[in-house]
Coordinates of C-alpha atoms in Angstrom, one line a residue:
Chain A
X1 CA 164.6 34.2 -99.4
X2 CA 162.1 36.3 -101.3
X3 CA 158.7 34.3 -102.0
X4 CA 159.2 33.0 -105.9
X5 CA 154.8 31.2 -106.2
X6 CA 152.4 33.7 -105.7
X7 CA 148.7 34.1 -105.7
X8 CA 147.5 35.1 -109.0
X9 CA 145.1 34.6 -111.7
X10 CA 146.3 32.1 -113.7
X11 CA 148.0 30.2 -110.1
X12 CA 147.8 26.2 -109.9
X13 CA 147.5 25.0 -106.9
X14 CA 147.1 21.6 -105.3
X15 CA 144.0 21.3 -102.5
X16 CA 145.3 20.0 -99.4
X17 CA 142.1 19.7 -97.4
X18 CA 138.4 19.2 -97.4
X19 CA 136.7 17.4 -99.8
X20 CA 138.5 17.9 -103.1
X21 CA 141.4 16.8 -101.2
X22 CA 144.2 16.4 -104.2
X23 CA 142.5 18.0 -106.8
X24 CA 144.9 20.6 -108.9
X25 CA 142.5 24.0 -109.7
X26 CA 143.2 27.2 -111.1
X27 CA 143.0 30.5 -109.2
X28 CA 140.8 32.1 -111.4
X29 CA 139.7 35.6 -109.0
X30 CA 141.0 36.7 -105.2
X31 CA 137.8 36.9 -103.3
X32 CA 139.5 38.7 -100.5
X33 CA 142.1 38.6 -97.9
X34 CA 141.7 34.5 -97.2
X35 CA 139.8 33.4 -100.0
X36 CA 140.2 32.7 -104.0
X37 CA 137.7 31.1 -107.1
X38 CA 139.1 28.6 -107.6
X39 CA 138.0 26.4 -111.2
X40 CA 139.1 23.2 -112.2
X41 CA 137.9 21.4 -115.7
X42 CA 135.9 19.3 -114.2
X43 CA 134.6 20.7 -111.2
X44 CA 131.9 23.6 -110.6
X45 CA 133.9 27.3 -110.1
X46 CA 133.7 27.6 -106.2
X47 CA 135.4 29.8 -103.4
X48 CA 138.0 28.4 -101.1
X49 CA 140.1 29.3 -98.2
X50 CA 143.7 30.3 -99.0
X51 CA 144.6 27.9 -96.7
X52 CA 143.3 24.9 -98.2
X53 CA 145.4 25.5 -101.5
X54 CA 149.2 24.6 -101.9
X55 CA 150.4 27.3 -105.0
X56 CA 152.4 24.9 -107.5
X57 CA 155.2 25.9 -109.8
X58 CA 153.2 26.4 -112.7
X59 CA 150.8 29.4 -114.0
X60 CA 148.4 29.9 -117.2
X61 CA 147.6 32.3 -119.2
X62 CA 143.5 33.4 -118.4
X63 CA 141.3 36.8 -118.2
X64 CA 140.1 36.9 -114.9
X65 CA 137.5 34.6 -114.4
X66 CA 136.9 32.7 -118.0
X67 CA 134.6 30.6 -119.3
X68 CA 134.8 26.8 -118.9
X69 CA 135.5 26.5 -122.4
X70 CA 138.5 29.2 -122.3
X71 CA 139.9 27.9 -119.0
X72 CA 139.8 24.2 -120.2
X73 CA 141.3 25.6 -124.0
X74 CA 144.4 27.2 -121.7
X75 CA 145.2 24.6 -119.7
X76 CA 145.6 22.1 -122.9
X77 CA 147.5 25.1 -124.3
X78 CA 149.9 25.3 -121.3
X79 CA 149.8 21.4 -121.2
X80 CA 149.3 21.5 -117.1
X81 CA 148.5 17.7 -117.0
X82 CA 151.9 16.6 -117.9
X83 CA 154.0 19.6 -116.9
X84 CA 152.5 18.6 -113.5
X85 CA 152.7 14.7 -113.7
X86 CA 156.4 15.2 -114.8
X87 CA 157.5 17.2 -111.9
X88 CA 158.8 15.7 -109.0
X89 CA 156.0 16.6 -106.3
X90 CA 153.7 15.3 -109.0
X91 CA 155.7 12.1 -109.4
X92 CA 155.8 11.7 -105.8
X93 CA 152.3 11.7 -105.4
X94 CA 151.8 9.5 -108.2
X95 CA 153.7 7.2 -106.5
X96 CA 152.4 7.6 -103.0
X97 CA 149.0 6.6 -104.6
X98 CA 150.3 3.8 -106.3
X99 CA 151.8 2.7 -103.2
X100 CA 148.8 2.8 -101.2
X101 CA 146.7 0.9 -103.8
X102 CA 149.0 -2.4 -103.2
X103 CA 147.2 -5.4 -103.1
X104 CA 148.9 -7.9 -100.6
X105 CA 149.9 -10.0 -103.3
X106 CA 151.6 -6.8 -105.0
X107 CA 153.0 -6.4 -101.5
X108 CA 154.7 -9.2 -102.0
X109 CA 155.8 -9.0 -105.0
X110 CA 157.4 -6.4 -104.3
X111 CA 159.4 -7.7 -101.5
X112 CA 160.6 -10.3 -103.8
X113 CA 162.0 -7.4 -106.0
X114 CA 163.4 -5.0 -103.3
X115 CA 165.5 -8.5 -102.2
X116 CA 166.4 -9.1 -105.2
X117 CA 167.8 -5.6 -106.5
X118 CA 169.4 -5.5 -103.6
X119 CA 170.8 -8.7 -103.7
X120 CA 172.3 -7.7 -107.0
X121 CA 173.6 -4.2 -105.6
X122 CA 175.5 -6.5 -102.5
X123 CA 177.2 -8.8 -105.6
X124 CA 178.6 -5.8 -107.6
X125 CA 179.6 -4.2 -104.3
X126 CA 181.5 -7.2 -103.2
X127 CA 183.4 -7.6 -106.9
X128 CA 184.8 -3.9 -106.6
X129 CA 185.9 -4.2 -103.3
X130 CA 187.9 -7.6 -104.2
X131 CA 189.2 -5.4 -107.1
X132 CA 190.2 -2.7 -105.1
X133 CA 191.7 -5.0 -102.7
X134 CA 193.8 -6.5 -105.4
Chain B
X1 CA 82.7 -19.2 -129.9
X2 CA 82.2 -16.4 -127.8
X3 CA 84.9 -13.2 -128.8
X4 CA 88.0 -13.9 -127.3
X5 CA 88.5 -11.8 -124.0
X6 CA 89.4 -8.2 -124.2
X7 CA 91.8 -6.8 -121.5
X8 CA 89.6 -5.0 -118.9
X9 CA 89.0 -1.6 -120.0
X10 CA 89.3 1.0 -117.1
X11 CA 86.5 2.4 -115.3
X12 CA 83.3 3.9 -117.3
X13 CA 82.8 6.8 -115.1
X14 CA 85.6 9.2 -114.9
X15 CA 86.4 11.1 -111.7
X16 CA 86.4 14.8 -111.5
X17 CA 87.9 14.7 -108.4
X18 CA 89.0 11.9 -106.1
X19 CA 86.6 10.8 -104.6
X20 CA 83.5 12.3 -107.3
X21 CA 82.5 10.6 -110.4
X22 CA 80.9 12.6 -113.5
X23 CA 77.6 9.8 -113.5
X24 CA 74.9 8.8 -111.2
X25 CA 74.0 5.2 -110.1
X26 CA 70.9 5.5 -112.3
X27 CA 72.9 6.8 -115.6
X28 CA 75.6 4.1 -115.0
X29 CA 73.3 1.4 -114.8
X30 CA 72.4 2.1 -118.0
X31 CA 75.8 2.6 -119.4
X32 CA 76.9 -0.6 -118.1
X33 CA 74.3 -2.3 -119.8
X34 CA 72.5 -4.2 -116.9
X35 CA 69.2 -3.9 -118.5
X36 CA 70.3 -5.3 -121.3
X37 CA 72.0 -8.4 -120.4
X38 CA 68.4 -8.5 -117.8
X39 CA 66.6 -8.4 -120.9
X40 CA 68.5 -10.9 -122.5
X41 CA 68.5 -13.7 -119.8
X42 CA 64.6 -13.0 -119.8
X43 CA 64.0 -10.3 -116.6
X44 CA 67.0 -11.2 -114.0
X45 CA 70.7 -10.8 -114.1
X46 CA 72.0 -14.1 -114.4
X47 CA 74.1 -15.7 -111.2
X48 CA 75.8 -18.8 -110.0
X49 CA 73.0 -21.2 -108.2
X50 CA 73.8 -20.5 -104.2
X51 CA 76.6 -23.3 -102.7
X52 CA 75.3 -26.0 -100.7
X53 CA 75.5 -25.1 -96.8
X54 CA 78.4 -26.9 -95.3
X55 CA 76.5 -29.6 -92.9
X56 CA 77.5 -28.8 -89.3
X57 CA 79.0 -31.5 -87.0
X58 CA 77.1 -33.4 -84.7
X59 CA 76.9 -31.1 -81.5
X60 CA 79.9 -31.5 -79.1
X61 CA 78.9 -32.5 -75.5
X62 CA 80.4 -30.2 -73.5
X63 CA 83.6 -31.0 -71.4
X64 CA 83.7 -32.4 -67.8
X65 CA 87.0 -31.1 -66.9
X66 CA 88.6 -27.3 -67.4
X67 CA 92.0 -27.0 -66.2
X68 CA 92.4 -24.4 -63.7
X69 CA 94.4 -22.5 -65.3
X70 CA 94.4 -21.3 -68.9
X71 CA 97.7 -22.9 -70.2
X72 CA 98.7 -21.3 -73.6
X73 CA 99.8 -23.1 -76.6
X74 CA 103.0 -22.9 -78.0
X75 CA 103.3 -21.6 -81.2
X76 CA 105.0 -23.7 -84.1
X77 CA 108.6 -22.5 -85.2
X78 CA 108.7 -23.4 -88.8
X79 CA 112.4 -21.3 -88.9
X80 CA 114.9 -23.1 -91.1
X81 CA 118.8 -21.6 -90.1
X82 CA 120.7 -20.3 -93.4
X83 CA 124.2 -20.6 -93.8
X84 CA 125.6 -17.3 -92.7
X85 CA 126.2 -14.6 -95.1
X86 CA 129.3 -14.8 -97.3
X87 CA 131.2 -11.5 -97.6
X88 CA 131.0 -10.3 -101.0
X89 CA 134.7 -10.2 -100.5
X90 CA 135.1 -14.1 -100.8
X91 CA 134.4 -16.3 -104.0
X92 CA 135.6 -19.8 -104.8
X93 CA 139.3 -19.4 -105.1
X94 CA 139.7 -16.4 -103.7
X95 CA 143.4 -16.2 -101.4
X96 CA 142.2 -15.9 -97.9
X97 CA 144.6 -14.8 -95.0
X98 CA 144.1 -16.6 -91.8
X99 CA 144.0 -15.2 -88.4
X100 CA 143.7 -16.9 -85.5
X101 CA 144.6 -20.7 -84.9
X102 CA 147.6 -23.1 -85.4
X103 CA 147.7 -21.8 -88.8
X104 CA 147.7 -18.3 -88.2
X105 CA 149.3 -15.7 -90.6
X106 CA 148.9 -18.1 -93.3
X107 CA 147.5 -17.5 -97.1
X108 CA 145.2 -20.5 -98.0
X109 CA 142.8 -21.1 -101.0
X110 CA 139.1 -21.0 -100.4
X111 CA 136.8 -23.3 -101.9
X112 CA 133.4 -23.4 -100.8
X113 CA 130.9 -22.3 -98.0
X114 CA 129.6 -25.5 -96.5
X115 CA 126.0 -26.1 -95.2
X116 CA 127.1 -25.2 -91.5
X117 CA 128.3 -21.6 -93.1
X118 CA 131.9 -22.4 -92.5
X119 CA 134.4 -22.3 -95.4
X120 CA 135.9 -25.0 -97.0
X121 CA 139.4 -24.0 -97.4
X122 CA 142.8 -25.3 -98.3
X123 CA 146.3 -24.6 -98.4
X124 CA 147.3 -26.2 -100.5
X125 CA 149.0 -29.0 -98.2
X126 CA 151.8 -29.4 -100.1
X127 CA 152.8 -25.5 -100.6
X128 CA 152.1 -24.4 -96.7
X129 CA 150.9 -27.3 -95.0
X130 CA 147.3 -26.4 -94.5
X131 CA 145.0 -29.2 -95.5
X132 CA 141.6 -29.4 -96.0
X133 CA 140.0 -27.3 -93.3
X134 CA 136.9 -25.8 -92.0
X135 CA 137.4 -22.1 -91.1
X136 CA 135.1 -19.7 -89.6
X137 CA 134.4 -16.5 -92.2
X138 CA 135.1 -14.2 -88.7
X139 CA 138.3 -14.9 -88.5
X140 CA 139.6 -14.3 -92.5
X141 CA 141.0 -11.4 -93.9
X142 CA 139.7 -11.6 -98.1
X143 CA 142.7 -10.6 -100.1
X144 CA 141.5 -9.6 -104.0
X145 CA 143.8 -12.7 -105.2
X146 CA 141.9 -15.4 -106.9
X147 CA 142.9 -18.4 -108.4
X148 CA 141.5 -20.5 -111.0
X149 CA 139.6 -23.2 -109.0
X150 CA 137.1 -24.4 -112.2
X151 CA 139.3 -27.8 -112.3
X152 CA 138.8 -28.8 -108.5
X153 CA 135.6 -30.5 -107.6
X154 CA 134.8 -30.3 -104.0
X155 CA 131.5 -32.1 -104.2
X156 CA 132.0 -34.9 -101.9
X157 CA 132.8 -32.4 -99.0
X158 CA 130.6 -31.4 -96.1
X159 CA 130.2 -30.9 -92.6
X160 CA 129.8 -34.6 -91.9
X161 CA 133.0 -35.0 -93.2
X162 CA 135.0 -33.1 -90.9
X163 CA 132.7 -34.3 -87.5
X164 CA 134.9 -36.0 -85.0
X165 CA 134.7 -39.8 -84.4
X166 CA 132.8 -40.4 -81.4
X167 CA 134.8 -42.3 -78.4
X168 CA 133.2 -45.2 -77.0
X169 CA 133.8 -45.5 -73.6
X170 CA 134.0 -49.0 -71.6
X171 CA 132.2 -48.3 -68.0
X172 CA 135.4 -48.2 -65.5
X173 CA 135.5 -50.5 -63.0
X174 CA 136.2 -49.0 -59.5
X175 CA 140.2 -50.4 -59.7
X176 CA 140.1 -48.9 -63.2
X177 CA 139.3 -45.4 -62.0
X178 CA 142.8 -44.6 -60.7
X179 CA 144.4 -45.5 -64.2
X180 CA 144.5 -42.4 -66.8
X181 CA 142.7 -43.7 -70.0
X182 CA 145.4 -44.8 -72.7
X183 CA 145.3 -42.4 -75.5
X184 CA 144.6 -43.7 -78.6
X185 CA 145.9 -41.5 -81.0
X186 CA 144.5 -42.0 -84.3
X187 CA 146.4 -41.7 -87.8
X188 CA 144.9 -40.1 -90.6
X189 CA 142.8 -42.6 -92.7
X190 CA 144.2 -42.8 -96.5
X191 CA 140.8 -42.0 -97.9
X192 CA 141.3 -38.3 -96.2
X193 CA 144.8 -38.2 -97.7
X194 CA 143.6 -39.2 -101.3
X195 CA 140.9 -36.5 -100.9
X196 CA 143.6 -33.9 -100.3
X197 CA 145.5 -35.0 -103.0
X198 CA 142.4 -35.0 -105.7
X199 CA 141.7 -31.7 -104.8
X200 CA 145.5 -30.2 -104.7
X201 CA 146.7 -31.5 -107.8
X202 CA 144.5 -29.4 -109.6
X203 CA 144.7 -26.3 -107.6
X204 CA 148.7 -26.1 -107.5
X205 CA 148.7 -26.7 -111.4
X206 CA 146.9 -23.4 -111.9
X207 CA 149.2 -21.6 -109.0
X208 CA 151.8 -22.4 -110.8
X209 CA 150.6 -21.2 -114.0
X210 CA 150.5 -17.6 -111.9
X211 CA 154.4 -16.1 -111.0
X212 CA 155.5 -15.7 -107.3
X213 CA 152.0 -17.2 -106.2
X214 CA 153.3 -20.3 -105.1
X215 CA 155.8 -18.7 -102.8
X216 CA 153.5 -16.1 -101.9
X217 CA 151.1 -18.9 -100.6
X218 CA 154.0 -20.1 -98.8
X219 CA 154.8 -17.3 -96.9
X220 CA 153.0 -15.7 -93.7
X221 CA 151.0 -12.7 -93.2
X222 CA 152.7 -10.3 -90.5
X223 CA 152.4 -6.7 -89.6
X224 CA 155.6 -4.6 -89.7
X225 CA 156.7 -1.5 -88.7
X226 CA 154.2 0.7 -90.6
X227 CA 151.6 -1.3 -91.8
X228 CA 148.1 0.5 -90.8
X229 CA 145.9 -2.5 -91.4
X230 CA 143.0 0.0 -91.6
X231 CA 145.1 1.8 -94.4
X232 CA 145.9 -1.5 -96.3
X233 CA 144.6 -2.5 -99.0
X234 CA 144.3 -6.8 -99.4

């Protein structure tokens, strides 16, 4: 019930809107009420709106607002990249991309695959329920 | 023999602003050297003799007749048509998806733009019945698929090739009028069907050579449930 991601310095969040739509920063100062600085490795240090961000599980270790060179230095040290492209939203999206890059002959391919596999699933199926029926 | 030529060097008289330069006319005939090549070709610059005047025609009696009114002269279209653009999209044996026609929905190889600006495109016959076909670039959706097409030679095709045979028609007789003419339907002459082959045997060896693309070209394109065409990528 009580809120377990907050806003903080240190915060990674994923930008849902605008143009750096899918971009994962760091919340690097509070601005005020509705807006943060927000920094990312490669990106220039810029405000947003609260509302564009989506807070993420994970939080570094930084001074309030750091250099490029200390903010890039504890990110590697946190290991952010694959903390995030091992969790399950980040695998999700991973795989939402991939999706959407599908050439129509990968389409197909694919089709082929899903019949097959379950094709394979039907066949075991079918020998336990003789067994059962046995 | 004369020095060989210099390159020409830039102007003598530099400007100190646009539009002012630093020398007279007096000082830069000097520093061009015009008396000096004067002096040398003994008191006058030297110069081409003067061309012969062209002689001018005999003089033209004037007309009898002027029409009454002035009629204006067309003027000559020299315009040669270009085969239409090809979308960057589409390169020889690139897998096309066709969409409108008997053959709609279906994936087919392309070949070649022909003079006309259609495409030269084939199935092939033996995978999805397609055969050699003309296909307007409109109506084609590009997929990024290619296939090796280096082996087929498509030389001997263009749009005389695929023209229809004209029908000669007897003049009817007026008791012939009420009969329907008897359609003469025509089967495909062997020489089209050899073509078809020459150029298919080589293109389904390298399909096969790729997995799933020979029943991938067998298959038809459809929309399901889903599908944003303006999302897809092809």
């Amino acid at each position: 019930m009580p809120f377990k991601r907050y806003v903080e310095i240190g915060r990674v969040a994923l930008v849902n809107y605008g143009k750096e739509y899918g971009r994962l920063v760091v919340i690097v100062d509070v601005i005020d009420q509705n807006r943060a600085l927000v920094d990312a490795p490669d990106m220039v240090r810029g405000q947003m709106n609260f509302k564009r961000l989506s807070l993420t599980d994970i939080k570094i270790d930084i001074p309030r607002v750091p250099k490029k060179k200390t903010l890039i230095d504890a990110m590697e040290a946190a290991d952010v990249k694959n903390k995030w492209e091992k969790s399950s939203w980040g695998r999700k999206l991973i795989v939402q991309k991939r999706r959407a890059s599908l050439n129509d002959f990968d389409r197909f391919k694919v089709m082929l695959a899903k019949i097959k596999r379950g094709g394979a699933v039907r066949q075991e199926l079918a020998k336990l329920k003789k067994e059962n029926a046995a | 023999m004369a020095p060989p030529k210099k390159a020409r060097m830039a102007s003598r008289n530099p400007s100190l602003i646009r539009g002012i330069g630093k020398f007279s006319r007096s000082k830069m005939y000097h520093k061009r050297g015009i008396w000096a090549i004067k002096a040398k070709h003994g008191g006058s610059f030297p110069h081409h003799d003067p061309k012969p005047a062209p002689t001018t025609p005999a003089a033209v009696k004037p007309p009898k007749f002027y029409p009454a009114d002035d009629v204006k002269t067309p003027i000559p279209n020299h315009r040669k048509p270009k085969p239409t653009k090809l979308r960057a999209s589409i390169t020889p044996g690139t897998v096309l998806i066709l969409l409108a026609g008997r053959f709609m929905g279906k994936r087919v190889v392309f070949l070649k733009q022909l003079p006309s600006g259609l495409l030269l495109v084939t199935g092939p016959f033996k995978i999805n019945g397609v055969p050699l076909r003309r296909v307007n670039q409109a109506y084609v959706i590009a997929t990024s698929t290619k296939v090796d097409i280096s082996q087929v030679n498509t030389d001997k095709f263009d749009d005389k090739y695929f023209t229809k045979e004209k029908k000669k028609r007897a003049k009817k007789s007026e008791g012939e009028f009420f009969e329907t003419e008897k359609e003469e339907t025509k089967a495909l002459p062997q020489e089209k069907k050899d073509d078809q082959k020459s150029v298919d045997t080589a293109l389904i060896k390298a399909i096969e050579a790729v997995e799933d693309l020979k029943a991938y070209l067998g298959a038809r394109f459809s929309l399901r449930s889903g599908m944003k065409p303006h999302e897809l990528a092809f």
